[in-house]
Coordinates of C-alpha atoms and ligand atoms in Angstrom, one line a residue:
M1 CA -20.9 -3.8 3.9
K2 CA -23.3 -6.5 3.6
A3 CA -23.5 -8.6 0.3
A4 CA -26.9 -8.0 -0.2
Q5 CA -26.3 -4.1 -0.3
A6 CA -23.4 -4.9 -2.9
R7 CA -24.1 -2.7 -6.0
T8 CA -24.3 -4.8 -9.0
K9 CA -24.3 -4.4 -12.7
R10 CA -24.4 -6.6 -15.7
L11 CA -21.5 -6.8 -17.5
L12 CA -18.8 -8.9 -18.7
I13 CA -19.0 -12.6 -19.7
R14 CA -15.2 -14.3 -19.8
C15 CA -15.5 -17.2 -21.5
G16 CA -13.5 -17.2 -24.3
A17 CA -10.6 -19.3 -22.8
A18 CA -12.7 -22.7 -22.9
V19 CA -10.8 -25.3 -24.6
G20 CA -11.0 -29.0 -25.1
I21 CA -13.1 -31.4 -22.6
A22 CA -13.6 -28.5 -19.9
A23 CA -15.4 -26.5 -22.4
A24 CA -18.5 -28.0 -21.6
L25 CA -18.1 -27.5 -18.4
L26 CA -17.2 -23.9 -18.8
T27 CA -19.7 -23.0 -21.2
A28 CA -22.4 -24.3 -18.9
G29 CA -20.8 -21.8 -16.1
C30 CA -21.0 -19.0 -18.6
A31 CA -24.9 -19.4 -19.2
E32 CA -24.8 -18.1 -15.8
R33 CA -23.3 -14.5 -16.5
L34 CA -20.7 -13.0 -14.4
R35 CA -21.9 -9.6 -13.1
L36 CA -19.8 -6.8 -11.7
F37 CA -20.4 -6.6 -7.9
E38 CA -18.6 -4.2 -5.5
A39 CA -18.2 -3.4 -1.8
R40 CA -17.0 -0.8 0.4
L41 CA -15.6 -1.2 3.6
Y42 CA -14.3 1.4 5.8
A43 CA -10.8 -0.1 7.4
M44 CA -7.3 1.0 8.1
G45 CA -8.5 4.5 8.1
T46 CA -9.6 4.6 4.5
W47 CA -12.4 3.1 2.3
V48 CA -11.5 -0.2 0.8
D49 CA -13.2 -1.0 -2.5
I50 CA -13.5 -4.5 -3.9
A51 CA -14.9 -4.8 -7.2
V52 CA -15.2 -8.3 -8.7
F53 CA -16.6 -10.0 -11.9
S54 CA -18.6 -13.2 -10.5
S55 CA -21.3 -15.0 -9.7
E56 CA -23.8 -13.5 -6.8
D57 CA -23.0 -15.9 -4.3
T58 CA -19.4 -16.2 -4.6
A59 CA -19.4 -12.2 -4.3
A60 CA -21.3 -12.5 -1.2
R61 CA -18.9 -14.9 0.6
L62 CA -15.8 -13.0 -0.7
F63 CA -17.1 -9.5 0.9
E64 CA -18.0 -11.1 4.1
E65 CA -14.8 -12.6 4.4
A66 CA -13.2 -9.8 3.3
E67 CA -14.8 -8.0 6.1
A68 CA -13.9 -10.0 8.8
F69 CA -10.0 -10.1 7.4
L70 CA -10.2 -6.4 7.7
R71 CA -11.5 -5.8 10.7
R72 CA -8.7 -8.1 12.6
F73 CA -6.0 -6.8 10.0
E74 CA -6.3 -3.2 11.1
V75 CA -6.1 -3.9 14.7
D76 CA -3.1 -6.6 14.3
Y77 CA -1.0 -4.4 11.9
Y78 CA -1.5 -1.0 13.7
A79 CA 1.2 -0.1 16.1
W80 CA -1.2 1.8 18.0
A81 CA -4.1 -0.3 18.5
D82 CA -4.5 -3.5 21.0
G83 CA -3.5 -6.3 18.5
E84 CA -0.3 -8.2 17.8
L85 CA 2.1 -5.5 16.4
A86 CA 1.7 -3.7 19.9
R87 CA 2.1 -7.1 21.4
I88 CA 5.1 -7.5 19.5
N89 CA 6.3 -3.8 20.3
R90 CA 5.9 -4.4 24.1
E91 CA 7.7 -7.7 24.2
L92 CA 10.8 -5.9 22.3
A93 CA 11.0 -2.9 24.7
A94 CA 10.5 -5.3 27.9
R95 CA 12.8 -8.4 26.9
G96 CA 14.3 -7.6 23.7
E97 CA 12.6 -10.7 22.1
A98 CA 9.1 -11.4 20.6
T99 CA 7.5 -14.4 18.9
A100 CA 5.1 -13.4 15.9
E101 CA 2.1 -15.1 14.3
P102 CA 3.6 -16.7 10.9
A103 CA 1.9 -14.1 8.4
M104 CA 3.3 -11.3 10.6
A105 CA 6.7 -13.0 10.8
A106 CA 6.6 -13.5 7.0
L107 CA 5.8 -9.9 6.5
L108 CA 8.3 -8.3 9.1
R109 CA 11.0 -10.8 7.0
E110 CA 9.6 -9.1 3.9
A111 CA 10.1 -5.9 5.5
R112 CA 13.8 -6.3 6.5
R113 CA 14.8 -7.2 3.3
L114 CA 13.2 -4.2 1.7
T115 CA 14.7 -1.8 4.5
I116 CA 18.1 -3.3 3.8
A117 CA 17.4 -3.0 -0.2
S118 CA 16.5 0.6 0.5
E119 CA 19.4 1.5 2.5
G120 CA 17.0 2.4 5.4
A121 CA 15.3 4.9 3.2
F122 CA 12.0 2.5 4.0
D123 CA 12.2 1.4 7.6
P124 CA 9.7 0.4 10.0
A125 CA 11.7 0.9 12.7
V126 CA 10.2 4.5 12.9
G127 CA 7.6 4.2 15.3
A128 CA 9.0 6.1 17.9
L129 CA 9.6 9.1 15.4
V130 CA 6.4 8.8 14.2
E131 CA 4.9 9.2 17.4
Q132 CA 7.0 12.1 18.3
W133 CA 5.7 14.0 15.2
G134 CA 2.0 12.9 16.2
F135 CA 1.5 11.3 13.0
H136 CA 0.3 8.0 14.5
S137 CA -2.8 9.6 15.8
A138 CA -5.8 11.0 13.7
F139 CA -6.6 13.4 16.7
A140 CA -3.2 14.7 17.2
E141 CA -1.9 17.9 15.9
P142 CA 1.8 17.1 14.0
A143 CA 4.6 19.3 15.3
P144 CA 8.1 19.0 15.3
P145 CA 9.6 17.0 18.4
P146 CA 12.0 19.3 20.5
P147 CA 15.8 19.3 18.8
E148 CA 17.3 17.2 21.8
A149 CA 14.7 14.5 20.7
L150 CA 15.8 14.7 17.1
D151 CA 19.4 14.2 18.0
A152 CA 18.4 11.3 20.3
W153 CA 16.7 9.7 17.4
R154 CA 19.5 10.3 14.8
R155 CA 22.1 8.5 17.6
S156 CA 19.5 5.8 18.4
G157 CA 20.6 3.4 15.4
A158 CA 17.0 2.6 15.5
S159 CA 16.5 0.3 12.2
L160 CA 14.7 -3.1 11.5
A161 CA 17.9 -4.4 10.0
A162 CA 19.0 -4.2 13.6
V163 CA 16.3 -6.8 14.3
E164 CA 17.4 -10.2 13.8
I165 CA 14.5 -12.2 12.5
D166 CA 14.9 -16.2 13.0
G167 CA 11.7 -17.7 11.7
V168 CA 9.0 -16.3 14.0
V169 CA 11.3 -15.2 16.7
L170 CA 12.4 -11.5 16.7
R171 CA 15.4 -10.3 18.7
T172 CA 16.9 -7.0 19.3
T173 CA 19.2 -5.4 21.4
L174 CA 18.3 -1.7 20.9
P175 CA 16.3 -0.3 23.7
G176 CA 13.1 1.5 22.7
L177 CA 12.7 0.3 19.0
K178 CA 9.0 0.7 17.7
L179 CA 7.8 -0.9 14.9
D180 CA 5.4 0.7 12.5
L181 CA 4.0 -1.1 9.4
G182 CA 2.1 2.1 8.3
A183 CA 4.3 2.1 5.1
I184 CA 4.0 -1.6 4.2
A185 CA 0.4 -2.8 5.7
K186 CA -1.8 -1.6 3.0
G187 CA 0.2 -3.6 0.7
A188 CA -0.1 -6.8 2.7
A189 CA -3.8 -6.0 3.0
V190 CA -4.6 -5.5 -0.5
D191 CA -2.2 -8.8 -1.4
R192 CA -4.2 -11.0 1.0
L193 CA -7.9 -9.7 -0.4
V194 CA -6.5 -10.5 -4.3
E195 CA -5.6 -13.7 -3.1
L196 CA -8.6 -14.2 -1.1
A197 CA -10.6 -13.4 -4.5
G198 CA -8.3 -15.7 -6.3
R199 CA -9.3 -18.8 -3.9
H200 CA -13.0 -18.2 -4.8
G201 CA -11.9 -18.7 -8.2
I202 CA -12.6 -14.9 -9.5
R203 CA -10.1 -13.8 -12.3
D204 CA -10.9 -10.3 -12.9
A205 CA -11.0 -7.9 -9.6
L206 CA -9.9 -4.6 -8.1
V207 CA -9.0 -4.1 -4.6
N208 CA -8.5 -0.6 -4.1
A209 CA -7.5 0.8 -0.7
G210 CA -8.2 4.7 -0.6
G211 CA -6.3 4.9 -4.3
D212 CA -3.5 1.8 -3.4
L213 CA -4.6 -0.9 -5.6
R214 CA -3.9 -4.4 -7.3
V215 CA -6.0 -6.1 -10.1
L216 CA -6.5 -9.1 -11.1
G217 CA -7.4 -10.4 -15.1
R218 CA -8.9 -7.6 -16.9
H219 CA -11.6 -4.8 -17.0
R220 CA -14.2 -5.7 -19.8
G221 CA -11.6 -7.5 -22.0
R222 CA -8.6 -4.7 -21.9
P223 CA -6.0 -4.4 -19.1
W224 CA -7.3 -2.3 -15.8
R225 CA -6.7 1.4 -16.6
I226 CA -5.0 3.3 -13.6
G227 CA -5.2 7.2 -13.4
I228 CA -2.0 8.8 -11.4
K229 CA -3.0 11.8 -9.5
D230 CA -1.2 15.3 -10.2
P231 CA -0.3 16.1 -6.3
R232 CA -0.8 19.5 -6.3
A233 CA -4.0 19.8 -8.8
D234 CA -7.1 17.8 -9.6
G235 CA -6.9 15.3 -12.3
V236 CA -4.3 13.1 -13.5
L237 CA -0.9 13.2 -14.8
G238 CA -0.8 10.5 -17.1
V239 CA -3.0 6.9 -17.8
V240 CA -1.1 3.3 -17.1
E241 CA -2.3 -0.2 -17.9
L242 CA -1.6 -2.6 -15.1
E243 CA -1.2 -6.8 -16.1
D244 CA -2.9 -9.5 -14.2
G245 CA -1.7 -9.5 -10.7
E246 CA -0.2 -5.9 -10.8
A247 CA -0.4 -3.6 -7.7
A248 CA 0.1 0.4 -7.8
F249 CA 1.2 2.2 -4.8
T250 CA 1.4 5.9 -4.4
S251 CA 3.1 7.9 -1.5
G252 CA 2.4 11.4 -1.4
D253 CA 3.0 14.5 0.5
Y254 CA -0.5 15.5 0.1
E255 CA -2.4 13.2 1.9
R256 CA -1.6 14.2 5.9
F257 CA 0.1 17.4 6.2
V258 CA 0.1 20.8 8.3
D259 CA 1.5 24.0 6.7
R260 CA 4.2 25.7 9.3
G261 CA 5.1 28.9 8.2
G262 CA 5.5 27.6 4.4
R263 CA 6.7 24.5 5.2
R264 CA 4.6 21.2 4.8
L265 CA 5.1 19.1 7.6
H266 CA 3.9 15.5 6.3
H267 CA 3.9 12.0 7.8
I268 CA 6.4 10.8 5.4
L269 CA 9.8 10.7 7.4
D270 CA 13.6 10.4 6.6
P271 CA 14.9 8.2 9.1
R272 CA 18.2 9.5 8.6
T273 CA 17.3 12.9 9.7
G274 CA 14.1 12.4 11.3
L275 CA 12.3 15.2 9.3
P276 CA 9.6 14.9 6.9
V277 CA 11.0 14.6 3.3
E278 CA 11.3 17.8 1.5
A279 CA 12.6 16.7 -2.1
T280 CA 9.4 14.8 -3.3
R281 CA 5.8 15.4 -4.0
A282 CA 4.9 12.1 -5.1
V283 CA 6.1 8.6 -6.1
T284 CA 3.7 5.8 -7.6
V285 CA 5.1 2.3 -8.1
I286 CA 3.9 -0.7 -10.0
A287 CA 5.1 -4.0 -8.8
Q288 CA 3.8 -7.8 -8.5
S289 CA 2.7 -7.6 -5.1
G290 CA 1.1 -4.9 -3.0
V291 CA 3.8 -5.2 -0.2
V292 CA 6.7 -4.5 -2.7
A293 CA 4.8 -1.7 -4.4
D294 CA 3.9 0.3 -0.8
A295 CA 7.3 -0.2 0.6
A296 CA 8.8 0.8 -2.8
A297 CA 6.8 3.7 -3.2
T298 CA 7.7 4.8 0.3
A299 CA 11.5 4.3 -0.1
L300 CA 11.5 6.2 -3.4
F301 CA 9.5 8.9 -1.8
V302 CA 12.4 9.1 0.8
A303 CA 15.5 8.6 -1.8
G304 CA 15.0 11.7 -3.3
D305 CA 17.7 12.3 -6.2
D306 CA 19.1 8.7 -5.4
W307 CA 15.8 7.1 -6.6
H308 CA 16.5 5.5 -9.6
R309 CA 19.6 3.8 -7.7
I310 CA 17.2 2.7 -4.8
A311 CA 14.3 1.6 -7.2
R312 CA 16.7 -0.8 -9.0
Q313 CA 17.5 -2.2 -5.6
V314 CA 14.0 -2.8 -4.5
G315 CA 13.0 -3.9 -7.9
A316 CA 10.3 -1.1 -8.4
E317 CA 11.0 -1.4 -12.0
A318 CA 8.2 0.9 -12.9
A319 CA 7.9 4.2 -11.1
L320 CA 6.8 7.5 -11.6
R321 CA 8.3 10.5 -9.5
V322 CA 7.1 14.1 -9.0
D323 CA 9.6 16.1 -7.4
A324 CA 9.6 19.4 -5.1
E325 CA 9.6 21.6 -8.0
G326 CA 6.9 19.7 -9.9
E327 CA 9.2 17.9 -12.4
I328 CA 7.9 14.5 -13.2
E329 CA 10.6 11.7 -13.9
A330 CA 9.6 7.9 -14.9
T331 CA 11.2 4.8 -15.3
E332 CA 11.5 3.4 -18.8
S333 CA 9.4 0.7 -17.9
M334 CA 6.8 3.3 -16.4
R335 CA 7.0 5.3 -19.9
R336 CA 6.3 2.2 -21.8
R337 CA 3.0 1.6 -20.1
L338 CA 1.8 5.4 -20.4
V339 CA -1.5 4.9 -22.4
S340 CA -1.6 7.8 -25.0
A341 CA -5.1 7.7 -25.7
S342 CA -7.5 10.1 -23.8
K343 CA -6.4 11.3 -20.2
D344 CA -9.3 10.8 -18.8
E345 CA -10.3 7.2 -19.8
W346 CA -8.9 5.3 -16.4
D347 CA -11.0 3.0 -14.3
V348 CA -9.6 4.0 -10.8
I349 CA -7.2 6.9 -9.5
A350 CA -3.6 6.0 -7.8
E351 CA -3.3 8.3 -5.2
S352 CA -1.6 8.4 -1.6
Ligands
AMP401 P1 3.1 5.6 3.0 O1 2.0 6.4 2.6 O2 3.0 4.1 2.6 O3 4.5 6.1 2.5 O4 3.4 5.2 4.6 C1 3.6 6.4 5.5 C2 3.4 6.0 6.9 O5 4.4 4.9 7.0 C3 3.5 7.0 7.8 O6 2.3 7.5 8.2 C4 4.4 6.2 9.0 O7 3.2 5.7 9.8 C5 5.2 5.4 8.4 N1 6.6 6.0 7.7 C6 6.7 7.3 7.5 N2 8.3 7.4 7.2 C7 8.4 6.1 6.9 C8 9.5 5.6 6.5 N3 10.9 6.3 5.9 N4 9.7 4.3 6.5 C9 9.0 3.4 6.8 N5 7.9 3.8 7.3 C10 7.3 5.4 7.5
MG402 MG1 3.9 2.7 1.5

């Protein structure tokens, strides 16, 4: 969206922190009111909403850079586009070795760490499996692969843990390994957009990629409030508050699925069985970064009853899970954040 089209509202002034010598300068800055600017961009198959409290010029520059960034990112980080991840997959298949751009390599190293910490519940090496189920394409009708294909998958040992990452160089001896960053890339994109806002000096912001989000600072002088979506009904299960810099990501079985004879075939697969996970309806994780929150939400969704242990291992201190029967469980840290006030007082809904 062009900056000129950004919707604006007069709202918050955040000048309370002016102290000492800096006070005069900050007060001068405050004379020029910070306003709320919002942009909506379509990327990675979803709407990305950016809301910032800033000057008009700053918002305009940020939105332009954000759009350029997302246009590149959605190609480079999607395995079925013609970008960097597709190139890496081709090179790994052809020679068992590929060199990644530094930012991609850093994300792959972090993804590998989280694959090991989650004991393979989150594992971006599911690319070939995702493709066999037909979840890679918005146009394909998802359907179970033939039993022989699932057997072959289970025997393949495909895992990001089986890829050695030495700086920016990836090596594997596994044939046919295909990386799919679908469970972590949105987290990386949200992190980079929040960092971009920070570099523009913005202190209060919300980046929301289709219900997966991260905040900076506060909203009108109080913490940002997130409503956690009920996976089977309109409305929310509860409202929680986020601290400066925190991310909230949700994995759910209600975003992409087909109903086959009463069984819900959806896009989150257990790498160990090759099948869609049936034990969970939704998981929301709050963490210090989008990358960790995104990967952890997928990991805990797959972990099933074992989710408390895996949550500790991946560093998902605040997490909420809805199981197959609709029972809601939350970690102590998530329960502490629940705002007891009215259920319908939230700024944005966290959803899959
Ligand atoms: P999310 O919505 O973040 O849980 O990510 C789901 C997407 O990640 C799917 O559409 C697949 O592309 C991919 N995926 C599915 N299952 C897994 C898994 N167990 N580990 C890593 N990625 C997965
Ligand atoms: Mg995820």
